[in-house]
mmCIF file of C-alpha atoms and ligand atoms in Angstrom:
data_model
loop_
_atom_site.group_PDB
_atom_site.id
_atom_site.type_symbol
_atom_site.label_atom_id
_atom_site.label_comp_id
_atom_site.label_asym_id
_atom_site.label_seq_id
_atom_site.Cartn_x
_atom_site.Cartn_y
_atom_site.Cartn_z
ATOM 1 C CA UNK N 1 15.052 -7.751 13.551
ATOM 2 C CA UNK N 2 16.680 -6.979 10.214
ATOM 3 C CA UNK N 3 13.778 -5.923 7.913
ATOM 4 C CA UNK N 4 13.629 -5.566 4.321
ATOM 5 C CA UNK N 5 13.704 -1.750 2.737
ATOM 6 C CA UNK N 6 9.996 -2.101 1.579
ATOM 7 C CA UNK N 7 9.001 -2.901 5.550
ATOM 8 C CA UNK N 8 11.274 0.034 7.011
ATOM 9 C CA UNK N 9 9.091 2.141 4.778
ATOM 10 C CA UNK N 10 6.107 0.992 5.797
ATOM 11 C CA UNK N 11 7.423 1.416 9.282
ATOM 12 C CA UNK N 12 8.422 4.583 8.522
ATOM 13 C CA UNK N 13 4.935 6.073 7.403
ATOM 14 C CA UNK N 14 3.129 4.487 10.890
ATOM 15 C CA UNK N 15 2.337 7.227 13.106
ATOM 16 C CA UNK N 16 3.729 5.327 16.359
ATOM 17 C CA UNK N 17 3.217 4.588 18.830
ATOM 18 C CA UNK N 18 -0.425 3.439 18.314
ATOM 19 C CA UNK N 19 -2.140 0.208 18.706
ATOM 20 C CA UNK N 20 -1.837 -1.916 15.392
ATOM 21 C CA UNK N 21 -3.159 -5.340 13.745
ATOM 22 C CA UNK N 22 -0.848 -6.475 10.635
ATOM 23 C CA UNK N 23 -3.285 -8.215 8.220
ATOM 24 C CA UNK N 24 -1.676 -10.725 6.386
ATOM 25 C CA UNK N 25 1.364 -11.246 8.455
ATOM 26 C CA UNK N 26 2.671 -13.879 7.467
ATOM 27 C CA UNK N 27 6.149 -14.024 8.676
ATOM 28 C CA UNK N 28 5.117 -11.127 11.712
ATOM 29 C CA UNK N 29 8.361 -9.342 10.518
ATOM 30 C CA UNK N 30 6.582 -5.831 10.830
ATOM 31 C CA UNK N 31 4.346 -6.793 14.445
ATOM 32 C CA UNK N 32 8.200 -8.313 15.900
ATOM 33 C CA UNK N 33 10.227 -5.003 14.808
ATOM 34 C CA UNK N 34 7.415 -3.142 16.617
ATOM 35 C CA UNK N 35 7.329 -4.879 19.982
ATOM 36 C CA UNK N 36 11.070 -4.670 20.233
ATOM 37 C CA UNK N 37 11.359 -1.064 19.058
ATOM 38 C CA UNK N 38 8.344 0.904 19.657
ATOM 39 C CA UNK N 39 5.749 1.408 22.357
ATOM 40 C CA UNK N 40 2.856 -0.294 20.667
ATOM 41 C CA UNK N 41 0.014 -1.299 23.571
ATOM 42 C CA UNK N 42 -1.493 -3.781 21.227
ATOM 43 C CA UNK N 43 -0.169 -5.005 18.319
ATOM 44 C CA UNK N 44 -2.479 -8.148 16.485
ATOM 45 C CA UNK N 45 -0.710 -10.152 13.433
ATOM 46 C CA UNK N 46 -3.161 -12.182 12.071
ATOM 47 C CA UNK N 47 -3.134 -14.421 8.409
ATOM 48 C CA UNK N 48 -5.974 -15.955 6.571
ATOM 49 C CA UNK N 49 -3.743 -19.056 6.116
ATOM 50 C CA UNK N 50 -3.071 -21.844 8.549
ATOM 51 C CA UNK N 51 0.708 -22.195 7.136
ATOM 52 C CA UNK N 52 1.681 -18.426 7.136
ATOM 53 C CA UNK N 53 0.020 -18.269 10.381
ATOM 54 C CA UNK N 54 2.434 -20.963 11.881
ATOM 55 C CA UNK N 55 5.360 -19.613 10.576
ATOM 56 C CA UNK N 56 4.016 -16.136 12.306
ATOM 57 C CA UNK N 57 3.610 -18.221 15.724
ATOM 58 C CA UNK N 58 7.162 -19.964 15.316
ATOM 59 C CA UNK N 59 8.614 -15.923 14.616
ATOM 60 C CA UNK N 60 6.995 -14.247 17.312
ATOM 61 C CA UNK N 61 8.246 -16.836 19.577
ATOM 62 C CA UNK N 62 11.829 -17.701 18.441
ATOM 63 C CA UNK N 63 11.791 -13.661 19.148
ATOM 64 C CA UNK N 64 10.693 -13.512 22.825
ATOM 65 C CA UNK N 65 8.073 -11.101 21.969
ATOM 66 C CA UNK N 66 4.823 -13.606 22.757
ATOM 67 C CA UNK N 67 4.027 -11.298 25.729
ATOM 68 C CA UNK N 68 3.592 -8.281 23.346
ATOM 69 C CA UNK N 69 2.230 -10.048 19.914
ATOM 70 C CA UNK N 70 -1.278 -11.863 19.400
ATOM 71 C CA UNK N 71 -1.762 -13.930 16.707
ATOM 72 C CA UNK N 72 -5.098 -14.704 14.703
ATOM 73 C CA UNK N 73 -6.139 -16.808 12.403
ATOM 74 C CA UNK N 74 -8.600 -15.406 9.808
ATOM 75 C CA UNK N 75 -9.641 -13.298 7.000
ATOM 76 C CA UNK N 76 -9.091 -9.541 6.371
ATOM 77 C CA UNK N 77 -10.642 -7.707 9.086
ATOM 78 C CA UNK N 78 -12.413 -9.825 10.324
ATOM 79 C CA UNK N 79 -10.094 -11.016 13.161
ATOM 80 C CA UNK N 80 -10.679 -7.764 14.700
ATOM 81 C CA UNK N 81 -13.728 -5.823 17.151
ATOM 82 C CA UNK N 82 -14.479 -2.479 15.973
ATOM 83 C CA UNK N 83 -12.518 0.009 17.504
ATOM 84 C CA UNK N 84 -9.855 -2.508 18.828
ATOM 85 C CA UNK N 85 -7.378 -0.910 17.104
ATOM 86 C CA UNK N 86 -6.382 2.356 15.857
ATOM 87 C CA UNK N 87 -4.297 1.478 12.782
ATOM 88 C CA UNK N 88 -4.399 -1.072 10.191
ATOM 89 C CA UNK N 89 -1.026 -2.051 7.968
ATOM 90 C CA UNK N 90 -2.461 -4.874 5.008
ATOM 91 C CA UNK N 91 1.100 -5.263 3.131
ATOM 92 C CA UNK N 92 2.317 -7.204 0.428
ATOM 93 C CA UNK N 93 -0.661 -8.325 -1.467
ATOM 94 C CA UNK N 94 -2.368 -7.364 -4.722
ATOM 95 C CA UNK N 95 -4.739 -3.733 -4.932
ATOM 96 C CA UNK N 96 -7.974 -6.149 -5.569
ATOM 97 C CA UNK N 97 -7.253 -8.138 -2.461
ATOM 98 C CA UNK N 98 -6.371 -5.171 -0.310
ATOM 99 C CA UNK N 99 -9.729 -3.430 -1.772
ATOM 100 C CA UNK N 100 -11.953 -6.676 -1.039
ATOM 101 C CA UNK N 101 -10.172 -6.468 2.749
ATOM 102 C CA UNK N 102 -11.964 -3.234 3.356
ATOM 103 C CA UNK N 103 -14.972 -3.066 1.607
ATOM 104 C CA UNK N 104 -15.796 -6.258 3.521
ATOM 105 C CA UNK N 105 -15.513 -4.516 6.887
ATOM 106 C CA UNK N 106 -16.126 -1.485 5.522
ATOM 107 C CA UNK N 107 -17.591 0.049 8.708
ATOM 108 C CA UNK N 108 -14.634 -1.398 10.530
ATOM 109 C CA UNK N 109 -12.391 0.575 8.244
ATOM 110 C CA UNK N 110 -13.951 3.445 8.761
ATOM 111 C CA UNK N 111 -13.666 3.475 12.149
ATOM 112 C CA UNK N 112 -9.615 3.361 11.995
ATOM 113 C CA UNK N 113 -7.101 5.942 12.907
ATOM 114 C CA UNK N 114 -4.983 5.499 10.322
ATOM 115 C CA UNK N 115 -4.354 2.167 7.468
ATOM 116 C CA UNK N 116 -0.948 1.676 6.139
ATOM 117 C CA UNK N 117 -1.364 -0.116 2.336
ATOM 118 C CA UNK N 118 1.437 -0.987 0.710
ATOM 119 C CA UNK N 119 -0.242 -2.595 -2.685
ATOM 120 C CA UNK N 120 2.529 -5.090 -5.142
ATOM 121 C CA UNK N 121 0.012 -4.249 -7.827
ATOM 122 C CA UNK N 122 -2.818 -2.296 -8.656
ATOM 123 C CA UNK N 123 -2.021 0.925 -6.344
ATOM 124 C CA UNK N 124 -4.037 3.228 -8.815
ATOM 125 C CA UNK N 125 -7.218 1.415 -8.814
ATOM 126 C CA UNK N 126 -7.044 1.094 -5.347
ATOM 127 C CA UNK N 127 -6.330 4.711 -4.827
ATOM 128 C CA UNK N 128 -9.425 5.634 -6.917
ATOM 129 C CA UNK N 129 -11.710 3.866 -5.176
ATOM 130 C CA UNK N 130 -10.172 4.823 -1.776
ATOM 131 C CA UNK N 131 -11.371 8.247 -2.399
ATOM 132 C CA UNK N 132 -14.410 7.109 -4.094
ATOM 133 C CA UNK N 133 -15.146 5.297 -0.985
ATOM 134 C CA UNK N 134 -14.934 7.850 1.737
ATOM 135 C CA UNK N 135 -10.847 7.573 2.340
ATOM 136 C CA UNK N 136 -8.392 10.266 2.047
ATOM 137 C CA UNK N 137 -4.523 9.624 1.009
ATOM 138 C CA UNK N 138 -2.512 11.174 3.918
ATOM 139 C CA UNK N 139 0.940 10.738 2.799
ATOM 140 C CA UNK N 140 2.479 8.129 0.311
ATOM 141 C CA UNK N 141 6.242 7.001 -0.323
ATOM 142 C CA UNK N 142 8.271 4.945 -2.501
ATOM 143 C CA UNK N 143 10.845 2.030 -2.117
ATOM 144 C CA UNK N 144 12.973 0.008 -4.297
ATOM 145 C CA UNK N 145 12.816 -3.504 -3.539
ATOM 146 C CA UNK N 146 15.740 -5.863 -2.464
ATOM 147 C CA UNK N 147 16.304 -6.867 -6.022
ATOM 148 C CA UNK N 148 16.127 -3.413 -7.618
ATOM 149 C CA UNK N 149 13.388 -5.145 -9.879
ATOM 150 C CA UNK N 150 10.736 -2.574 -8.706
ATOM 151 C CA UNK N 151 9.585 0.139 -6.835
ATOM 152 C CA UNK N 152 7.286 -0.584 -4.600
ATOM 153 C CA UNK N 153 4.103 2.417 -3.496
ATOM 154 C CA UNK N 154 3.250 2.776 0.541
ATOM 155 C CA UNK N 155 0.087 4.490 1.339
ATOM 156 C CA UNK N 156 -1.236 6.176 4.285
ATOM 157 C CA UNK N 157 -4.818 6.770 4.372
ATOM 158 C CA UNK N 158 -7.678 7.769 6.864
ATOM 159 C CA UNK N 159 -11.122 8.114 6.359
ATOM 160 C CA UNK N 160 -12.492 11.199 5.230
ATOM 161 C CA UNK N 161 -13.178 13.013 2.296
ATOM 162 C CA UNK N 162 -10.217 13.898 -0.186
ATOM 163 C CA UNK N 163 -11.268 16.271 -2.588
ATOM 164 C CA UNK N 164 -8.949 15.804 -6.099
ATOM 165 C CA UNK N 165 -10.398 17.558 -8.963
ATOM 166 C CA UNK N 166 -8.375 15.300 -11.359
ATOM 167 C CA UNK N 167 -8.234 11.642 -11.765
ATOM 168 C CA UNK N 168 -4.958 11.391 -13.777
ATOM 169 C CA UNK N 169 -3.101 12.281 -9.968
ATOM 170 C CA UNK N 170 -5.251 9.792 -8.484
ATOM 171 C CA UNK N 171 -3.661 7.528 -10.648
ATOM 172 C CA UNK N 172 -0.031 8.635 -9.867
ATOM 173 C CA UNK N 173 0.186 8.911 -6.238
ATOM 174 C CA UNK N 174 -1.412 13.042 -5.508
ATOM 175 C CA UNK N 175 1.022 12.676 -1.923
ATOM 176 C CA UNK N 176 4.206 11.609 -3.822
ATOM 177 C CA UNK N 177 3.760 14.711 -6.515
ATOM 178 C CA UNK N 178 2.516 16.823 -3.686
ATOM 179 C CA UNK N 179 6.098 16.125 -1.621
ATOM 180 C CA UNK N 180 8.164 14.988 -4.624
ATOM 181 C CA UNK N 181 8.777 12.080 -3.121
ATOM 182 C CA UNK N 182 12.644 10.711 -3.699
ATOM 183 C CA UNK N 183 12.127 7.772 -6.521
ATOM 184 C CA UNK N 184 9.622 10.262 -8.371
ATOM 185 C CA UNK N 185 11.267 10.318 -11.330
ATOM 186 C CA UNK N 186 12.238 6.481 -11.781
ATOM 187 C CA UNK N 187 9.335 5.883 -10.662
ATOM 188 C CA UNK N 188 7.339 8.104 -13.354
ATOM 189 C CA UNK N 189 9.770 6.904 -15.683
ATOM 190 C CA UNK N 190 8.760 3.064 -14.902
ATOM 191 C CA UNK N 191 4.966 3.853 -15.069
ATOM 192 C CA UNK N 192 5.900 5.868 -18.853
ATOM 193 C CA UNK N 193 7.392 2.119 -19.828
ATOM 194 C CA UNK N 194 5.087 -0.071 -19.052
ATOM 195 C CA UNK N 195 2.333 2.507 -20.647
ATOM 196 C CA UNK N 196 4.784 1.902 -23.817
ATOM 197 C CA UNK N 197 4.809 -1.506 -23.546
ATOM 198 C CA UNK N 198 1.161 -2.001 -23.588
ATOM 199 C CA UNK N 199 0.719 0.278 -26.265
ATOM 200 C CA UNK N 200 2.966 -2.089 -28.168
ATOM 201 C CA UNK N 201 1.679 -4.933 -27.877
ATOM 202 C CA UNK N 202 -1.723 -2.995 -28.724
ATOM 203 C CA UNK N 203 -0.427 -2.066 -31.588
ATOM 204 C CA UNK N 204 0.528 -5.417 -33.181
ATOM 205 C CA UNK N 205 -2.953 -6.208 -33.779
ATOM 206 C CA UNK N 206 -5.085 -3.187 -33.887
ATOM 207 C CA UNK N 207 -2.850 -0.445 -34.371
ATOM 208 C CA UNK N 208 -6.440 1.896 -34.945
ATOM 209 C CA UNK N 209 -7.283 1.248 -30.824
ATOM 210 C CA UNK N 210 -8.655 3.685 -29.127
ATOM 211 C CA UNK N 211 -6.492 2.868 -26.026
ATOM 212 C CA UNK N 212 -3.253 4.018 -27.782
ATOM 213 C CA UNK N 213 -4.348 7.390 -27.988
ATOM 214 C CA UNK N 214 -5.561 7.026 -24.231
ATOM 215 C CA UNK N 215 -2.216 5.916 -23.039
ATOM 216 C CA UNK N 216 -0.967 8.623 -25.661
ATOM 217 C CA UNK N 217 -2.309 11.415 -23.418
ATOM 218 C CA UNK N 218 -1.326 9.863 -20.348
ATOM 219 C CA UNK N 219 2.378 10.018 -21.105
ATOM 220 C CA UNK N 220 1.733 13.365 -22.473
ATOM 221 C CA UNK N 221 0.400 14.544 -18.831
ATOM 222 C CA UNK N 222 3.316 12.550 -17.207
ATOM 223 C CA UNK N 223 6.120 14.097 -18.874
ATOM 224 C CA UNK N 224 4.045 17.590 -18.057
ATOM 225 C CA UNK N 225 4.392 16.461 -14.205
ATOM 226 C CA UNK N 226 8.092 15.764 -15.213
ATOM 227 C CA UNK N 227 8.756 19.078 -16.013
ATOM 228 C CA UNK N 228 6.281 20.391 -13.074
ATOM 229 C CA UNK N 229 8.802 18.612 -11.042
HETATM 230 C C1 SAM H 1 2.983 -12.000 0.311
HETATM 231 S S1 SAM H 1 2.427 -12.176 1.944
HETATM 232 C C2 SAM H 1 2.831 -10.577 2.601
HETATM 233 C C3 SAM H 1 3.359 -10.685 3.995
HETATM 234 C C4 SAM H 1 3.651 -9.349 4.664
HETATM 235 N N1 SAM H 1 2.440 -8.599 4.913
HETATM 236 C C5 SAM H 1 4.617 -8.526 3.834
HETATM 237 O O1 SAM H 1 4.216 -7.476 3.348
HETATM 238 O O2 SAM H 1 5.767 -8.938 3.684
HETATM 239 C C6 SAM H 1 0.687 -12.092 1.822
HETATM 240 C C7 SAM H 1 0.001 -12.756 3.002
HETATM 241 O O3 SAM H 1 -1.338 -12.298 3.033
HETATM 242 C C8 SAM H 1 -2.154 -13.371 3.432
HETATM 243 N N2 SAM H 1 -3.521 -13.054 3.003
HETATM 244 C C9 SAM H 1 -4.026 -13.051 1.745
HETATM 245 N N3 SAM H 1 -5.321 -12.695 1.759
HETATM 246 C C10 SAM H 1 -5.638 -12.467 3.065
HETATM 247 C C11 SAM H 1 -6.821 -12.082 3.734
HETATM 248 N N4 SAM H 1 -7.955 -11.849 3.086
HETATM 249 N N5 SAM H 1 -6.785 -11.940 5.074
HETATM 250 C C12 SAM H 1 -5.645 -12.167 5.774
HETATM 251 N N6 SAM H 1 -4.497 -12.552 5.188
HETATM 252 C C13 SAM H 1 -4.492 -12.700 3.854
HETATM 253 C C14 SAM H 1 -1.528 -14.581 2.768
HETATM 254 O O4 SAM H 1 -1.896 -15.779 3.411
HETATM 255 C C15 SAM H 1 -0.034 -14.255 2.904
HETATM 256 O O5 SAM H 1 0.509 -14.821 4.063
#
């Protein structure tokens, strides 16, 4: 199994081997590459969708790995029985969706070893209410995806109480400061443009907003990380 550089990471951040469910599988990429390289005892790949769950079943097989994969059909979490797994991965989908996964099994969630997030959107909201909601952020990385459109956040979390005194690192990523993670910069740099680019288009119409001096600060405090760095 060839996978992509955004599923090596999250591969990468697992603490293996464990016993794992990959929420919103799809193609079962991530549950195949385990049961051929890692010793997993129970690894679930389940989708919400009857078409991405197919495709799953039609993977697993054409890879021999039936004996070592179970596939579900169903929503978010609940596919699984509490304490049925130790880890969690829920990859590849917006921060609102990922959010609404666990706060709908939210004692579920709670009862997990370890989750592995890796968010296409929305990764600072979701870290914010991670912590607001009894989580704590135990390592993060970044990857560039196959098109070198984007760079892509992968979160490790458990629950537990993380005590961060200031939201602004909440909102960058506290882990990938904290071990100045490799794509820091870029990815600082990335966050710094698209903070431009809404001030922009602010600005064409109410160039007074109080968000521009918001987003003002913000870059202010990133380019003081910058330099931290
Ligand atoms: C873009 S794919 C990501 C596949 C894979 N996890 C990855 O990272 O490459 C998102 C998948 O999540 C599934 N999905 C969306 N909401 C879900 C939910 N609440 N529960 C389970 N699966 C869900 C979709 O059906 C889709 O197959």
């Amino acid at each position: 199994m060839n996978l992509s550089a955004r599923l090596k990471k999250i591969i990468e951040i697992l603490d293996l081997p464990t016993t794992v469910a990959d929420i919103g599988t799809d193609h079962a990429y991530i549950p195949i590459y385990l049961a051929q390289n890692s010793e997993c005892s129970a690894i679930i790949a389940s989708d919400a969708k009857k078409q991405p769950y197919q495709v799953a079943v039609e993977h697993v097989q054409r890879a021999e790995v039936s004996k070592r994969v179970e596939i579900r059909l169903g929503s978010g979490l609940s596919v699984l029985k509490e304490e049925e797994v130790e880890t969690v991965i829920i990859a590849g989908m917006g921060g609102p969706t990922i959010k609404e996964i666990i706060a709908t099994d939210y004692k579920l969630a709670q009862q997990l070893e370890q989750i592995v997030l890796q968010p296409m959107a929305g990764a600072a909201s979701l870290r914010k209410w991670l912590v607001d909601n009894r989580f704590k952020i135990t390592d993060e990385k970044l990857v560039r995806g196959q098109k070198a459109e984007k760079i892509y956040q992968v979160l490790r979390v458990e629950p537990g109480i993380m005590d961060i005194d200031d939201d602004f690192l909440l909102e960058l990523g506290p882990k990938l400061i904290e071990n100045r993670e490799e794509l820091l910069v870029e990815y600082l740099d990335e966050l710094k443009e698209n903070w431009k680019n809404i001030m922009d288009k602010i600005a064409i119409n109410a160039p007074q907003h109080e968000k521009i001096n918001e987003l003002e600060h913000k870059i202010d405090r990133l380019e003081e990380v910058k330099e931290w760095l």
